[in-house]
Short mmCIF file of C-alpha atoms in Angstrom, two decimals:
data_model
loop_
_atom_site.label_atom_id
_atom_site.label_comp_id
_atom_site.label_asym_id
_atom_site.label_seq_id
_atom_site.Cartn_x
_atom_site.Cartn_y
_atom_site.Cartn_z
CA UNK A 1 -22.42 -9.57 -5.42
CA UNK A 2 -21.42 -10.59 -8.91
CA UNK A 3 -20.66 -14.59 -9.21
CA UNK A 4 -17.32 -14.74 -10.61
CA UNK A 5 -17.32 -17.37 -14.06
CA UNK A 6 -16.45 -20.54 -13.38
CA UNK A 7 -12.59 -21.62 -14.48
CA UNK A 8 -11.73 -22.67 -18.28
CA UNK A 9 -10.30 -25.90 -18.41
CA UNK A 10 -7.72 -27.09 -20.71
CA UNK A 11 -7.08 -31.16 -21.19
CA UNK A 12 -3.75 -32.16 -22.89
CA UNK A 13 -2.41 -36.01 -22.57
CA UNK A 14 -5.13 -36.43 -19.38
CA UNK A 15 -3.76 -33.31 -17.62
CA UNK A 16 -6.32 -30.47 -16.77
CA UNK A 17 -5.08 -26.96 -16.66
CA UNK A 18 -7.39 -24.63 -14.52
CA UNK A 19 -7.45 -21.02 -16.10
CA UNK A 20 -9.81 -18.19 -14.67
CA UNK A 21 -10.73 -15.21 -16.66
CA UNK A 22 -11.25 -11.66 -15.93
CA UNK A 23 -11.25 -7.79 -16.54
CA UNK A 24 -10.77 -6.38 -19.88
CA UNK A 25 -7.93 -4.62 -22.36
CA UNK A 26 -4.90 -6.40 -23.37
CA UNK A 27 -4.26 -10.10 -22.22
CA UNK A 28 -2.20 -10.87 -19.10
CA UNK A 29 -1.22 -13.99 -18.19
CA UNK A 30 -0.43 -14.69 -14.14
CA UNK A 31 1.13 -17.95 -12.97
CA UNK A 32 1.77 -18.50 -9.37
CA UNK A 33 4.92 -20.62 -7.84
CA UNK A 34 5.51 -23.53 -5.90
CA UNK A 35 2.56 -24.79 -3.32
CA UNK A 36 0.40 -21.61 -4.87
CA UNK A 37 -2.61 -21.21 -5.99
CA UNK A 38 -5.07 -18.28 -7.67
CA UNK A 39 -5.64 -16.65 -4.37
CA UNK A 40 -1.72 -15.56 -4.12
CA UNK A 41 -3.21 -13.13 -6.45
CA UNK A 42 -5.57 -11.90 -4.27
CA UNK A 43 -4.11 -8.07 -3.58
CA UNK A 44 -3.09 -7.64 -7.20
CA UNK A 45 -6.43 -8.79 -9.04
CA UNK A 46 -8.50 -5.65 -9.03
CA UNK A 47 -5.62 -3.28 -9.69
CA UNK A 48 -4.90 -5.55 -12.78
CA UNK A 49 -8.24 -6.24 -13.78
CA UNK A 50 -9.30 -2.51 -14.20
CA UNK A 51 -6.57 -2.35 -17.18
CA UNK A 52 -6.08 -5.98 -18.68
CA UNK A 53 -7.66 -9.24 -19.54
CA UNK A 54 -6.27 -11.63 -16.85
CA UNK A 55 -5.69 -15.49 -16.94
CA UNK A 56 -5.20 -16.59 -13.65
CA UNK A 57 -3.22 -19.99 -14.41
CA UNK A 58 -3.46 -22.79 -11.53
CA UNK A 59 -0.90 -25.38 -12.45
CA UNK A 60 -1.13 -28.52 -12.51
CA UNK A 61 -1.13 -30.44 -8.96
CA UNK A 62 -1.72 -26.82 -7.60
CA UNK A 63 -4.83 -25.02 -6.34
CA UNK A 64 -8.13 -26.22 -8.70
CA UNK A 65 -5.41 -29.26 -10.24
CA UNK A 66 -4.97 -30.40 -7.01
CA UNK A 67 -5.13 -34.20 -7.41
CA UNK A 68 -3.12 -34.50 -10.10
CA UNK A 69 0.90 -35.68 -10.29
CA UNK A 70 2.49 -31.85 -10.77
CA UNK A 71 4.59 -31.23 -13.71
CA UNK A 72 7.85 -30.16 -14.05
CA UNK A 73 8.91 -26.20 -15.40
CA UNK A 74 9.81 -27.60 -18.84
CA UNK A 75 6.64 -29.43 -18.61
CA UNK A 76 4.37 -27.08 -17.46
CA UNK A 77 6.02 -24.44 -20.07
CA UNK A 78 5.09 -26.71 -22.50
CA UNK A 79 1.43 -27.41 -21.38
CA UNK A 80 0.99 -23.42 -20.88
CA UNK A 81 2.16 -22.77 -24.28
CA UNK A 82 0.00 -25.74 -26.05
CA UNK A 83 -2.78 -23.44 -24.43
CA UNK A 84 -1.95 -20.54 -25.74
CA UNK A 85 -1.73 -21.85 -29.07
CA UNK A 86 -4.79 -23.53 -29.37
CA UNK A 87 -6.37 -19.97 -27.71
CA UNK A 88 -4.28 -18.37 -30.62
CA UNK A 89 -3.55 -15.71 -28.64
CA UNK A 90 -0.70 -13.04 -29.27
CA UNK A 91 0.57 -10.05 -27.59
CA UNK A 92 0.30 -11.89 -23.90
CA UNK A 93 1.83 -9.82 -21.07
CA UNK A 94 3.36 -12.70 -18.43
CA UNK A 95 4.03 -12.37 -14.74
CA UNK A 96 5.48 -15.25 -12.95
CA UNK A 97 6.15 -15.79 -9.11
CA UNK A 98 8.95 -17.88 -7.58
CA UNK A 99 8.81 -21.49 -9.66
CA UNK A 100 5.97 -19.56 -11.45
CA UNK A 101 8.80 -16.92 -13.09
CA UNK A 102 10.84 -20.09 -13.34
CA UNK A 103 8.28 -21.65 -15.90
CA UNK A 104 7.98 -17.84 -17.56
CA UNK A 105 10.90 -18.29 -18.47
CA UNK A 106 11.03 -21.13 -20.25
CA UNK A 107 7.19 -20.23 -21.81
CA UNK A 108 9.55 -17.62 -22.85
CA UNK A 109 12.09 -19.79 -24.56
CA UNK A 110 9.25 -21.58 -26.34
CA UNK A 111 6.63 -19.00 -27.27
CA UNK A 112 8.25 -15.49 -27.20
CA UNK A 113 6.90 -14.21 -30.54
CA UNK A 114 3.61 -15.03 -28.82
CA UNK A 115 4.88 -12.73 -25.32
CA UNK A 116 5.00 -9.27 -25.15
CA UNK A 117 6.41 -8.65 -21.64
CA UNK A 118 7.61 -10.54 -18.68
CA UNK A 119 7.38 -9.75 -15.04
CA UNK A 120 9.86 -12.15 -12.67
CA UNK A 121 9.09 -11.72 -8.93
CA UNK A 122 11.32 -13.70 -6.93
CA UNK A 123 11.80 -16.12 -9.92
CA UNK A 124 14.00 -19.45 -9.37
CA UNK A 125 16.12 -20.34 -12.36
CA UNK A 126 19.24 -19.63 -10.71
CA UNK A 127 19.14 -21.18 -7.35
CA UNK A 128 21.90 -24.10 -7.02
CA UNK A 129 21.03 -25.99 -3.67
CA UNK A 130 19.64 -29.44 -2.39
CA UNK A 131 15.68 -29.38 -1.89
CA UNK A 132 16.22 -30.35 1.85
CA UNK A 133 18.44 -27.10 2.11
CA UNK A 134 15.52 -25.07 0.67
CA UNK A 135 13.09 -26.61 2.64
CA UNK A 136 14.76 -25.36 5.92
CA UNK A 137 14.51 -21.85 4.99
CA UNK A 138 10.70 -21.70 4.47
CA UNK A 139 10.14 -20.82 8.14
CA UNK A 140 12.26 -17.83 7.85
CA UNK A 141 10.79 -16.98 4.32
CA UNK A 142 7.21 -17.56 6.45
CA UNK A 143 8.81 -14.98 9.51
CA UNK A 144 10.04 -12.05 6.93
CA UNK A 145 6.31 -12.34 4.85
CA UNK A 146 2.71 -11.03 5.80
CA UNK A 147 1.46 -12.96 8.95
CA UNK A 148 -2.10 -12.92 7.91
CA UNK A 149 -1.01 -14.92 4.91
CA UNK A 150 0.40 -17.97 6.60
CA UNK A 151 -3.35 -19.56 6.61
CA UNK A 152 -3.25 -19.42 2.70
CA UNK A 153 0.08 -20.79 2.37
CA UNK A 154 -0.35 -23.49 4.38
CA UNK A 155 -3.64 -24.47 2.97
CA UNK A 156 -2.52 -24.47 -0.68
CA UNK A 157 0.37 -26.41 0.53
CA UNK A 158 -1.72 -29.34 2.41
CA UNK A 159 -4.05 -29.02 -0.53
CA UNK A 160 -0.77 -29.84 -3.27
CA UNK A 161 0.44 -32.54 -1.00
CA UNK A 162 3.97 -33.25 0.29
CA UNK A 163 4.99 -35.64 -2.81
CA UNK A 164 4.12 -32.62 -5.25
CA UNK A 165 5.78 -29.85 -3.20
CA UNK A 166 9.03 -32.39 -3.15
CA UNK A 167 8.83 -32.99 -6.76
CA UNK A 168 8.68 -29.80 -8.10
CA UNK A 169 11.27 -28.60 -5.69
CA UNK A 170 13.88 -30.75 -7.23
CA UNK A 171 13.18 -30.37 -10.39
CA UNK A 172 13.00 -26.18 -10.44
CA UNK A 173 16.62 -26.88 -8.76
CA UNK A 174 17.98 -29.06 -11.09
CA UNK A 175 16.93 -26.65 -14.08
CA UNK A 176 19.36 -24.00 -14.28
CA UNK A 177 18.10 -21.26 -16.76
CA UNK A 178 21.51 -19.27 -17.22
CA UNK A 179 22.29 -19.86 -20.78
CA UNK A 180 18.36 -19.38 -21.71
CA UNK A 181 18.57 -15.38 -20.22
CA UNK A 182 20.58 -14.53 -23.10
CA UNK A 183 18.73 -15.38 -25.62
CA UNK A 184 15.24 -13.40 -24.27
CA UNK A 185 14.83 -9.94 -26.22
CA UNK A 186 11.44 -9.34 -24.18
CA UNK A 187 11.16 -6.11 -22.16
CA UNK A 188 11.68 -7.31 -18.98
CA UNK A 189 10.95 -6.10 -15.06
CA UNK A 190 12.72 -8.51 -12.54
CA UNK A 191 10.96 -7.35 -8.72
CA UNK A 192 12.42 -8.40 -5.46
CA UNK A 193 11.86 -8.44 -1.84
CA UNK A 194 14.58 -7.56 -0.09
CA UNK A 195 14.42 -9.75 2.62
CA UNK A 196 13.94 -12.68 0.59
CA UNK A 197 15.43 -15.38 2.30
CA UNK A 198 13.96 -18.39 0.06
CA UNK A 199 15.40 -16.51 -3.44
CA UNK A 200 17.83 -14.21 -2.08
CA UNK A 201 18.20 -10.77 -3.60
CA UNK A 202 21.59 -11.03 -5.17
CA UNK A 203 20.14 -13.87 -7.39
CA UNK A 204 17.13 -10.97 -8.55
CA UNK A 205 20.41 -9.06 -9.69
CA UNK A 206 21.87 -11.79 -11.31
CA UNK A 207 18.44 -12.87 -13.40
CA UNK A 208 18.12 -9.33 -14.39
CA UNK A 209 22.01 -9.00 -15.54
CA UNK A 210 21.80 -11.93 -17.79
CA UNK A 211 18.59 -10.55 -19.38
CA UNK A 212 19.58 -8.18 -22.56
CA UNK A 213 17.98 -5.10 -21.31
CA UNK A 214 15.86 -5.83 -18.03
CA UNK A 215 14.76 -3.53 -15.16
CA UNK A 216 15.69 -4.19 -12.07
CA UNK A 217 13.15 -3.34 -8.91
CA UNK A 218 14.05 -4.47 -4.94
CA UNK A 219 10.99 -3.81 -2.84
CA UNK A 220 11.83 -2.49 0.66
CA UNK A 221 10.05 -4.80 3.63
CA UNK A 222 8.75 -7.07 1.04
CA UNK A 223 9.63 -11.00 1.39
CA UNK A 224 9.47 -14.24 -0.86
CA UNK A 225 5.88 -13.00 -1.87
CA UNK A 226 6.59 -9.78 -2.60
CA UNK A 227 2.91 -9.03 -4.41
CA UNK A 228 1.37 -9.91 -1.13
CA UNK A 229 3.79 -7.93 1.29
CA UNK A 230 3.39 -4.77 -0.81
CA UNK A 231 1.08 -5.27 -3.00
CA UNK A 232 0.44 -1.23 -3.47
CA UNK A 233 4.20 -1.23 -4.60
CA UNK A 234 4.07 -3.93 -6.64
CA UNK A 235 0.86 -3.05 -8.44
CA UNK A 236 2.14 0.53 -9.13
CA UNK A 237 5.54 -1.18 -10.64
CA UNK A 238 4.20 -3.85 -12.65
CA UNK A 239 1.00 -1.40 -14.31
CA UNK A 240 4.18 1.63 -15.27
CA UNK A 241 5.92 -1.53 -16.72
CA UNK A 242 3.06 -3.29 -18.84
CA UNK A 243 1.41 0.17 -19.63
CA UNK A 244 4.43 2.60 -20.03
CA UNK A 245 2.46 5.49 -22.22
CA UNK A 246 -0.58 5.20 -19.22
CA UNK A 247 1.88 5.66 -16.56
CA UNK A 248 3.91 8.87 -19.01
CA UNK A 249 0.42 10.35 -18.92
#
């Protein structure tokens, strides 16, 4: 069995960024959401792989940068970008998950002559509640997902810690990106679950309405983590999206 490389490792201001490397063809940048790690990636790795360079991001306070204080989406924008420019690297297809999509977007805001396409599953940036009031709806978002992923979940989540998870749930709720989707002239594909019950689905309509241009995908059976409840779906989507003359062929 091949040993996988080990993760690069990025140090700004005393922060380490943990980025993993893999496939080949045009770069693709993946960052996961909140309490997430590299393995929420786990169904939608080889399918990617086999067409693009992938950089598996695990943010700060998450997964491999467990340990540290996490950072907020501005910050972690900001940290993601400093990356890419001192990788130099142009042309960079995104997909972000839940807070993940959340800090997409404002990667976006910062480095979009640098981004060629972005992929929002399940994205906050429009959610208006108290943390408290989202934290009461993760067992239903838990009931409505894939059962056999509840062990990952809720070791990332132990892994983070409960001060991270709290932190970086009120501050992805305080940051309301509304006047930001606007300004994005990126080709865009917004994907759903339908019975999203952390991110509901009329917000997925709403982020792709107030994006000039997006496409706008609800996945039937899929929940909050909507690459792990149908991940044969969501592969298919996101490959016609980044690859539209393979997928014409």
């Amino acid at each position: 069995m091949p040993v996988s490389p080990p993760p690069l490792v990025y140090r700004s201001s005393g922060r380490r960024l943990y980025v993993r490397r893999s496939g080949s063809g045009p770069p693709l940048l993946l960052i996961h959401g909140l309490s997430g790690s590299r393995h929420w990636w786990r169904y939608n790795l080889p399918a990617l792989e086999a067409r693009h360079t992938v950089y598996v991001v695990e943010l700060v306070g998450y997964g491999r940068g467990w340990g540290q204080r996490s950072l907020g989406v501005r910050e972690a924008a900001r940290l993601i970008g400093d990356w890419l420019q001192a990788q130099d690297m142009q042309q960079v297809a995104v997909i972000g998950h839940s807070m993940g999509g959340h800090i997409a977007l404002r990667l976006a805001e910062l480095e979009q002559a640098r981004l060629s396409r972005l992929v929002l599953a399940c994205a906050s940036g429009l959610l208006h509640q108290r943390w408290w009031r989202m934290a009461l709806r993760l067992p239903g978002a838990v009931v409505t997902g894939r059962p056999g992923f509840l062990p990952v979940i809720l070791a990332d989540s132990l892994r983070a810690g409960l001060p991270n998870l709290i932190r970086s749930s009120r501050d992805l709720l305080r940051d309301d990106v509304a006047d930001l989707l606007p300004t994005l002239h990126l080709p865009t594909l917004v994907i759903w679950g339908e019975r999203d019950v952390l991110v509901p689905l009329p917000l997925g309509r709403a982020l792709a309405q107030g994006i000039p241009g997006a496409e706008f995908l609800s996945v039937p059976g899929a929940g909050h983590v909507v690459m792990v409840d149908r991940p044969a779906t969501f592969n298919r989507a996101v490959l016609d999206f980044l690859d539209p003359q393979a997928a014409a062929s």
